[in-house]
Amino acid sequence: MGILSNRVERSEIKAGDHLYTWRAVYTYSHHGIYVGGSKVVHFTRKKDSDPSNPDPDPLPSSCLTFPDCGFQRPDSGVILTCLDCFLKNGSLYQFEYGAHPSVFLAKLRGGTCTTAQADPPETVVHRAMYLLQNGFGNYDIFENNCEDFAIYCKTGLLPMDDPGIGRSGQASAVVGMPLAALLSTPFKLLVGGPVGMATVTAGMYCAGRYITDIGVRKDVVKVEVEGLASHLGWRESGGERDLIDLSEQEVVVLEEEEQLDGEEESRRKRRRMI
């Protein structure tokens, strides 16, 4: 595994691998799950997204190699493309799972590895193909992006308390660098010169990445892909998956429980009268 990322050859990859490629001169990376047959399932914006909100990873208008390249349901951001269209002439990299903490902290870029363990390849491919047909919610560059999609497919893990924080190492790195610089400011009197400040900032940046890694966090649960929609509060409405008002849902559940308690109490009274 490299310090920056793990470059691989096409002959080395297999179905169930989490792949990524760098975009815009290493500014960001795009992630997906290799499902075999030179096909990748990945996550981007829906076809009917707001045109004023540009697609972070637009795809070629046509593919001459695979006729089904670019398959995407109208109400979903999950898409199937060939490996060439996924890479867009970029290099091929493989995301690392089960990374030792020392290896994780040594990585200079977020979004290249996690300490979490991966599930079997057949499970990973099943999740990716299921989500291709059923969607993965709305794309959000910080809270629900392509790396989040690939990590879920590989691990089945989701945070319970705040699903929008900590799944994506790439997003955590973007937020973590300025935050590390801000938090390290009080230490400027304790270190000598700019080199010391840079060391403290880098240390806090790496520590921040580590504590938000999904393999380290304690507030994660394993969610079966078939129950993902209900876990995240999605519902089918007019062909689109919308967020359920969880507060209303909780009220309905409480009302049903109260009704059941009342019926049970009535049965007990009848038994005492007999």
XYZ file of N, CA, C and O in Angstrom, residues 98-239:
568
model
N -9.534 -2.835 6.714
C -8.803 -3.497 7.787
C -7.414 -2.927 7.977
O -6.502 -3.639 8.420
N -7.251 -1.640 7.678
C -5.933 -1.009 7.809
C -5.551 -0.892 9.279
O -6.384 -0.549 10.125
N -4.298 -1.175 9.570
C -3.791 -0.992 10.935
C -3.811 0.495 11.264
O -3.577 1.338 10.383
N -4.099 0.866 12.523
C -4.133 2.290 12.880
C -2.895 3.069 12.466
O -2.995 4.231 12.040
N -1.715 2.444 12.575
C -0.487 3.146 12.186
C -0.462 3.425 10.689
O 0.011 4.486 10.253
N -0.991 2.482 9.894
C -1.063 2.682 8.446
C -2.087 3.762 8.119
O -1.847 4.631 7.285
N -3.226 3.722 8.804
C -4.265 4.725 8.578
C -3.732 6.124 8.866
O -3.937 7.052 8.074
N -3.047 6.287 9.978
C -2.538 7.600 10.361
C -1.404 8.061 9.447
O -1.159 9.257 9.314
N -0.711 7.109 8.816
C 0.396 7.474 7.935
C -0.081 7.998 6.588
O 0.668 8.674 5.874
N -1.335 7.689 6.227
C -1.859 8.163 4.946
C -1.993 9.678 4.971
O -2.567 10.253 5.899
N -1.462 10.319 3.961
C -1.505 11.770 3.905
C -2.812 12.301 3.358
O -3.115 13.480 3.522
N -3.584 11.451 2.715
C -4.866 11.869 2.159
C -5.992 11.031 2.733
O -5.855 9.820 2.893
N -7.104 11.675 3.033
C -8.278 10.942 3.459
C -8.937 10.276 2.266
O -8.704 10.639 1.115
N -9.787 9.289 2.534
C -10.506 8.632 1.462
C -9.716 7.579 0.725
O -9.996 7.289 -0.442
N -8.735 6.966 1.389
C -7.930 5.926 0.755
C -7.977 4.601 1.514
O -7.627 3.566 0.962
N -8.394 4.627 2.789
C -8.422 3.404 3.580
C -9.321 3.599 4.797
O -9.720 4.717 5.130
N -9.629 2.492 5.465
C -10.382 2.511 6.703
C -9.933 1.347 7.568
O -9.430 0.333 7.060
N -10.125 1.481 8.866
C -9.796 0.387 9.767
C -10.907 -0.663 9.803
O -10.710 -1.745 10.348
N -12.064 -0.350 9.243
C -13.195 -1.287 9.239
C -12.881 -2.508 8.378
O -12.159 -2.423 7.381
N -13.462 -3.633 8.759
C -13.282 -4.867 8.004
C -14.339 -4.972 6.901
O -15.492 -4.571 7.090
N -13.950 -5.501 5.757
C -14.872 -5.667 4.634
C -15.614 -6.990 4.734
O -15.111 -7.970 5.280
N -16.824 -7.003 4.199
C -17.616 -8.229 4.127
C -17.198 -9.054 2.910
O -16.464 -8.572 2.039
N -17.687 -10.299 2.795
C -17.335 -11.142 1.642
C -17.722 -10.490 0.321
O -18.718 -9.748 0.255
N -16.970 -10.754 -0.741
C -17.220 -10.110 -2.043
C -18.638 -10.303 -2.564
O -19.223 -9.383 -3.127
N -19.205 -11.508 -2.376
C -20.557 -11.751 -2.888
C -21.592 -10.868 -2.180
O -22.565 -10.409 -2.795
N -21.366 -10.589 -0.900
C -22.257 -9.690 -0.163
C -22.113 -8.271 -0.667
O -23.113 -7.540 -0.810
N -20.894 -7.857 -0.942
C -20.629 -6.503 -1.433
C -21.301 -6.282 -2.785
O -21.966 -5.261 -3.013
N -21.147 -7.245 -3.690
C -21.750 -7.127 -5.021
C -23.274 -7.115 -4.909
O -23.951 -6.350 -5.606
N -23.822 -7.949 -4.025
C -25.276 -7.975 -3.838
C -25.785 -6.606 -3.394
O -26.802 -6.112 -3.918
N -25.106 -5.979 -2.442
C -25.536 -4.658 -1.975
C -25.487 -3.639 -3.112
O -26.413 -2.836 -3.295
N -24.397 -3.650 -3.873
C -24.249 -2.676 -4.963
C -25.350 -2.850 -6.008
O -25.948 -1.868 -6.461
N -25.635 -4.091 -6.394
C -26.645 -4.330 -7.412
C -28.053 -4.042 -6.887
O -28.922 -3.570 -7.623
N -28.286 -4.313 -5.613
C -29.580 -3.993 -5.014
C -29.802 -2.487 -5.011
O -30.891 -2.000 -5.345
N -28.772 -1.729 -4.645
C -28.896 -0.273 -4.595
C -28.981 0.329 -5.993
O -29.534 1.419 -6.165
N -28.437 -0.369 -7.000
C -28.593 0.089 -8.378
C -30.071 0.122 -8.755
O -30.506 0.999 -9.516
N -30.839 -0.809 -8.236
C -32.267 -0.876 -8.538
C -33.121 -0.055 -7.574
O -34.223 0.371 -7.928
N -32.621 0.192 -6.371
C -33.446 0.813 -5.336
C -32.944 2.165 -4.840
O -33.631 2.829 -4.071
N -31.751 2.568 -5.270
C -31.262 3.898 -4.907
C -30.537 3.953 -3.575
O -30.589 3.021 -2.762
N -29.879 5.078 -3.350
C -29.103 5.308 -2.126
C -29.392 6.701 -1.575
O -28.537 7.336 -1.005
N -30.621 7.173 -1.770
C -30.980 8.496 -1.273
C -30.447 9.597 -2.176
O -30.067 9.372 -3.323
N -30.434 10.797 -1.659
C -29.973 11.965 -2.409
C -28.477 12.169 -2.231
O -27.957 12.077 -1.121
N -27.811 12.483 -3.320
C -26.372 12.725 -3.274
C -26.075 14.021 -2.531
O -26.732 15.050 -2.737
N -25.094 13.985 -1.652
C -24.606 15.177 -0.967
C -23.098 15.041 -0.820
O -22.615 14.026 -0.319
N -22.372 16.028 -1.261
C -20.913 15.909 -1.317
C -20.287 15.690 0.053
O -19.232 15.060 0.175
N -20.940 16.182 1.116
C -20.375 16.026 2.455
C -21.065 14.930 3.273
O -20.436 14.318 4.129
N -22.345 14.676 3.037
C -23.092 13.775 3.906
C -23.467 12.444 3.271
O -23.770 11.488 3.984
N -23.484 12.374 1.934
C -23.886 11.117 1.287
C -23.304 11.082 -0.115
O -23.984 11.339 -1.096
N -22.030 10.761 -0.205
C -21.333 10.842 -1.485
C -20.908 9.463 -1.985
O -21.284 8.433 -1.424
N -20.121 9.448 -3.051
C -19.736 8.187 -3.687
C -18.892 7.308 -2.766
O -18.987 6.076 -2.816
N -18.072 7.917 -1.926
C -17.274 7.125 -0.994
C -18.154 6.504 0.086
O -17.945 5.353 0.483
N -19.142 7.265 0.565
C -20.099 6.724 1.532
C -20.799 5.498 0.959
O -20.987 4.490 1.646
N -21.206 5.601 -0.309
C -21.879 4.493 -0.982
C -20.983 3.256 -1.012
O -21.408 2.145 -0.655
N -19.752 3.423 -1.447
C -18.841 2.281 -1.573
C -18.521 1.670 -0.216
O -18.464 0.436 -0.072
N -18.325 2.508 0.808
C -18.022 1.999 2.146
C -19.204 1.205 2.701
O -19.023 0.156 3.322
N -20.423 1.700 2.467
C -21.576 0.938 2.940
C -21.657 -0.417 2.224
O -21.917 -1.445 2.859
N -21.448 -0.415 0.920
C -21.492 -1.678 0.175
C -20.462 -2.672 0.715
O -20.729 -3.878 0.786
N -19.308 -2.191 1.111
C -18.242 -3.071 1.594
C -18.460 -3.542 3.029
O -18.044 -4.646 3.391
N -19.081 -2.711 3.868
C -19.149 -3.032 5.294
C -20.570 -3.214 5.824
O -20.765 -3.902 6.830
N -21.562 -2.582 5.197
C -22.922 -2.613 5.726
C -23.091 -1.757 6.958
O -24.128 -1.823 7.626
N -22.102 -0.921 7.288
C -22.135 -0.121 8.510
C -22.697 1.266 8.258
O -22.372 1.912 7.265
N -23.528 1.724 9.203
C -24.065 3.082 9.165
C -24.043 3.660 10.572
O -24.347 2.954 11.541
N -23.713 4.947 10.718
C -23.785 5.587 12.039
C -25.233 5.685 12.503
O -26.133 5.933 11.697
N -25.473 5.499 13.791
C -26.821 5.578 14.343
C -27.212 7.013 14.670
O -28.321 7.446 14.395
N -26.296 7.755 15.292
C -26.638 9.070 15.827
C -26.694 10.139 14.755
O -27.645 10.897 14.668
N -25.652 10.226 13.941
C -25.594 11.258 12.904
C -25.046 10.634 11.637
O -23.845 10.592 11.429
N -25.919 10.103 10.755
C -25.458 9.404 9.554
C -24.615 10.267 8.632
O -23.921 9.761 7.771
N -24.662 11.586 8.792
C -23.953 12.456 7.870
C -22.515 12.714 8.226
O -21.817 13.425 7.507
N -22.040 12.208 9.369
C -20.691 12.534 9.806
C -19.865 11.266 9.925
O -20.271 10.312 10.575
N -18.699 11.263 9.307
C -17.720 10.231 9.575
C -17.688 9.059 8.629
O -16.760 8.273 8.692
N -18.679 8.893 7.747
C -18.616 7.754 6.829
C -17.572 7.997 5.751
O -16.883 7.090 5.328
N -17.471 9.213 5.267
C -16.567 9.521 4.168
C -15.253 10.094 4.684
O -15.218 11.168 5.254
N -14.180 9.344 4.479
C -12.876 9.835 4.896
C -12.444 11.054 4.113
O -11.750 11.934 4.614
N -12.872 11.114 2.853
C -12.523 12.249 2.014
C -13.175 13.530 2.529
O -12.536 14.579 2.637
N -14.468 13.450 2.869
C -15.181 14.609 3.398
C -14.635 14.999 4.764
O -14.494 16.186 5.074
N -14.311 14.005 5.591
C -13.749 14.287 6.906
C -12.420 15.019 6.784
O -12.100 15.900 7.579
N -11.636 14.660 5.758
C -10.352 15.313 5.550
C -10.537 16.771 5.134
O -9.806 17.657 5.580
N -11.527 17.027 4.288
C -11.776 18.395 3.823
C -12.175 19.280 4.991
O -11.724 20.414 5.126
N -13.049 18.742 5.865
C -13.500 19.513 7.020
C -12.424 19.553 8.091
O -12.265 20.549 8.791
N -11.667 18.453 8.207
C -10.708 18.323 9.296
C -9.503 19.225 9.199
O -8.977 19.667 10.219
N -9.037 19.543 7.987
C -7.833 20.353 7.866
C -8.009 21.762 8.421
O -7.225 22.200 9.270
N -9.028 22.532 8.004
C -9.199 23.852 8.604
C -9.526 23.785 10.083
O -9.125 24.653 10.860
N -10.278 22.730 10.492
C -10.597 22.590 11.904
C -9.342 22.317 12.719
O -9.162 22.866 13.813
N -8.444 21.491 12.183
C -7.195 21.201 12.876
C -6.353 22.465 13.008
O -5.735 22.718 14.048
N -6.325 23.258 11.948
C -5.567 24.508 11.999
C -6.140 25.448 13.053
O -5.407 26.119 13.788
N -7.467 25.485 13.151
C -8.117 26.358 14.123
C -7.843 25.889 15.539
O -7.492 26.686 16.424
N -7.991 24.577 15.780
C -7.801 24.045 17.122
C -6.349 24.081 17.572
O -6.060 24.120 18.764
N -5.441 24.044 16.613
C -4.025 24.051 16.980
C -3.523 25.448 17.302
O -2.436 25.600 17.856
N -4.303 26.476 16.983
C -3.879 27.860 17.230
C -3.521 28.111 18.692
O -2.519 28.775 18.981
N -4.303 27.607 19.683
C -3.928 27.850 21.082
C -2.569 27.283 21.466
O -1.998 27.694 22.473
N -2.054 26.334 20.663
C -0.774 25.725 20.996
C 0.423 26.481 20.405
O 1.559 26.037 20.535
N 0.135 27.601 19.743
C 1.224 28.293 19.055
C 2.283 28.816 20.015
O 3.446 28.988 19.625
N 1.896 29.052 21.276
C 2.868 29.531 22.258
C 3.702 28.403 22.841
O 4.716 28.663 23.496
N 3.278 27.168 22.601
C 3.971 26.015 23.170
C 4.939 25.362 22.204
O 5.674 24.457 22.587
N 4.921 25.775 20.944
C 5.805 25.173 19.954
C 6.709 26.243 19.373
O 6.372 27.424 19.362
N 7.817 25.812 18.891
C 8.793 26.758 18.382
C 8.743 26.932 16.882
O 9.149 26.043 16.139
N 8.234 28.048 16.406
C 8.288 28.391 14.996
C 7.262 27.688 14.146
O 6.439 26.907 14.618
N 7.305 27.970 12.839
C 6.310 27.410 11.907
C 6.386 25.901 11.767
O 5.380 25.249 11.503
N 7.586 25.332 11.931
C 7.707 23.880 11.819
C 6.934 23.194 12.939
O 6.208 22.215 12.721
N 7.043 23.726 14.134
C 6.309 23.173 15.259
C 4.820 23.297 15.074
O 4.054 22.366 15.367
N 4.377 24.448 14.578
C 2.961 24.652 14.331
C 2.438 23.676 13.278
O 1.360 23.114 13.407
N 3.228 23.479 12.212
C 2.832 22.549 11.154
C 2.726 21.129 11.694
O 1.817 20.373 11.330
N 3.639 20.752 12.597
C 3.611 19.416 13.186
C 2.366 19.210 14.035
O 1.695 18.174 13.951
N 2.038 20.208 14.853
C 0.850 20.111 15.701
C -0.408 20.032 14.853
O -1.301 19.222 15.097
N -0.484 20.885 13.813
C -1.663 20.896 12.940
C -1.826 19.556 12.232
O -2.935 19.009 12.154
N -0.716 19.020 11.722
C -0.776 17.733 11.036
C -1.207 16.619 11.981
O -1.994 15.737 11.613
N -0.704 16.676 13.217
C -1.079 15.665 14.194
C -2.556 15.705 14.525
O -3.217 14.667 14.616
N -3.104 16.899 14.690
C -4.527 17.034 14.995
C -5.380 16.649 13.797
O -6.472 16.090 13.949
N -4.891 16.939 12.609
C -5.605 16.551 11.392
C -5.718 15.030 11.299
O -6.793 14.484 11.049
N -4.617 14.325 11.521
C -4.623 12.862 11.448
C -5.485 12.265 12.557
O -6.227 11.302 12.326
N -5.396 12.857 13.758
C -6.207 12.361 14.863
C -7.693 12.548 14.576
O -8.516 11.673 14.862
N -8.047 13.680 13.982
C -9.440 13.937 13.634
C -9.953 12.952 12.610
O -11.093 12.474 12.702
N -9.130 12.631 11.616
C -9.513 11.638 10.620
C -9.732 10.282 11.273
O -10.669 9.556 10.927
N -8.869 9.945 12.216
C -8.929 8.620 12.834
C -10.182 8.449 13.684
O -10.868 7.425 13.583
N -10.512 9.434 14.509
C -11.648 9.274 15.419
C -12.986 9.316 14.679
O -14.004 8.892 15.227
N -13.004 9.839 13.441
C -14.250 9.835 12.668
C -14.321 8.659 11.689
O -15.314 8.518 10.974
N -13.287 7.819 11.670
C -13.306 6.657 10.784
C -14.389 5.689 11.226
O -14.564 5.419 12.424
N -15.127 5.149 10.263
C -16.263 4.288 10.595
C -15.829 2.987 11.259
O -16.613 2.337 11.947
N -14.569 2.610 11.100
C -14.074 1.422 11.770
C -13.721 1.652 13.225
O -13.514 0.691 13.972
N -13.676 2.910 13.646
C -13.306 3.263 15.021
C -14.518 3.703 15.832
O -14.619 3.424 17.022
N -15.444 4.367 15.182
C -16.610 4.898 15.875
C -17.425 3.786 16.539
O -17.509 2.672 16.034
N -18.034 4.133 17.667
C -18.833 3.171 18.431
C -20.328 3.286 18.139
O -21.108 2.453 18.593
N -20.718 4.320 17.386
C -22.145 4.546 17.145
C -22.591 4.016 15.787
O -23.458 4.594 15.144
N -21.998 2.914 15.343
C -22.373 2.352 14.042
C -23.101 1.032 14.223
O -22.882 0.315 15.209
N -23.974 0.728 13.286
C -24.713 -0.532 13.309
C -24.637 -1.166 11.931
O -24.428 -0.490 10.923
N -24.818 -2.469 11.906
C -24.872 -3.218 10.655
C -26.309 -3.190 10.155
O -27.229 -3.602 10.871
N -26.502 -2.682 8.952
C -27.847 -2.544 8.398
C -27.931 -3.357 7.114
O -27.151 -3.129 6.173
N -28.873 -4.299 7.062
C -29.079 -5.081 5.852
C -29.566 -4.163 4.729
O -30.352 -3.249 4.962
N -29.101 -4.417 3.530
C -29.425 -3.523 2.423
C -30.920 -3.496 2.147
O -31.464 -2.451 1.750
N -31.617 -4.602 2.390
C -33.062 -4.633 2.169
C -33.812 -3.742 3.157
O -34.936 -3.320 2.882
N -33.201 -3.454 4.312
C -33.839 -2.599 5.306
C -33.243 -1.209 5.360
O -33.552 -0.432 6.267
N -32.414 -0.888 4.379
C -31.722 0.399 4.404
C -32.686 1.572 4.300
O -32.538 2.576 4.985
N -33.696 1.456 3.432
C -34.631 2.563 3.221
C -35.358 2.924 4.505
O -35.465 4.102 4.859
N -35.852 1.913 5.223
C -36.576 2.201 6.456
C -35.640 2.724 7.536
O -36.018 3.567 8.347
N -34.390 2.242 7.539
C -33.426 2.702 8.546
C -33.102 4.182 8.357
O -32.986 4.932 9.328
N -32.983 4.613 7.109
C -32.640 6.004 6.830
C -33.862 6.891 6.671
O -33.724 8.085 6.445
N -35.059 6.293 6.761
C -36.260 7.097 6.676
C -36.649 7.479 5.269
O -37.118 8.588 5.022
N -36.447 6.569 4.301
C -36.883 6.831 2.931
C -38.235 6.176 2.720
O -38.578 5.192 3.355
N -38.989 6.691 1.794
C -40.242 6.067 1.405
C -40.476 6.311 -0.077
O -39.944 7.256 -0.656
N -41.299 5.492 -0.678
C -41.667 5.666 -2.079
C -42.822 6.659 -2.165
O -43.837 6.496 -1.498
N -42.661 7.696 -2.964
C -43.720 8.685 -3.122
C -43.615 9.292 -4.498
O -42.702 10.067 -4.779
N -44.583 8.951 -5.386
C -44.566 9.519 -6.728
C -43.329 9.140 -7.504
O -42.836 9.910 -8.316
N -42.807 7.929 -7.254
C -41.629 7.482 -7.997
C -40.326 7.987 -7.420
O -39.260 7.714 -7.936
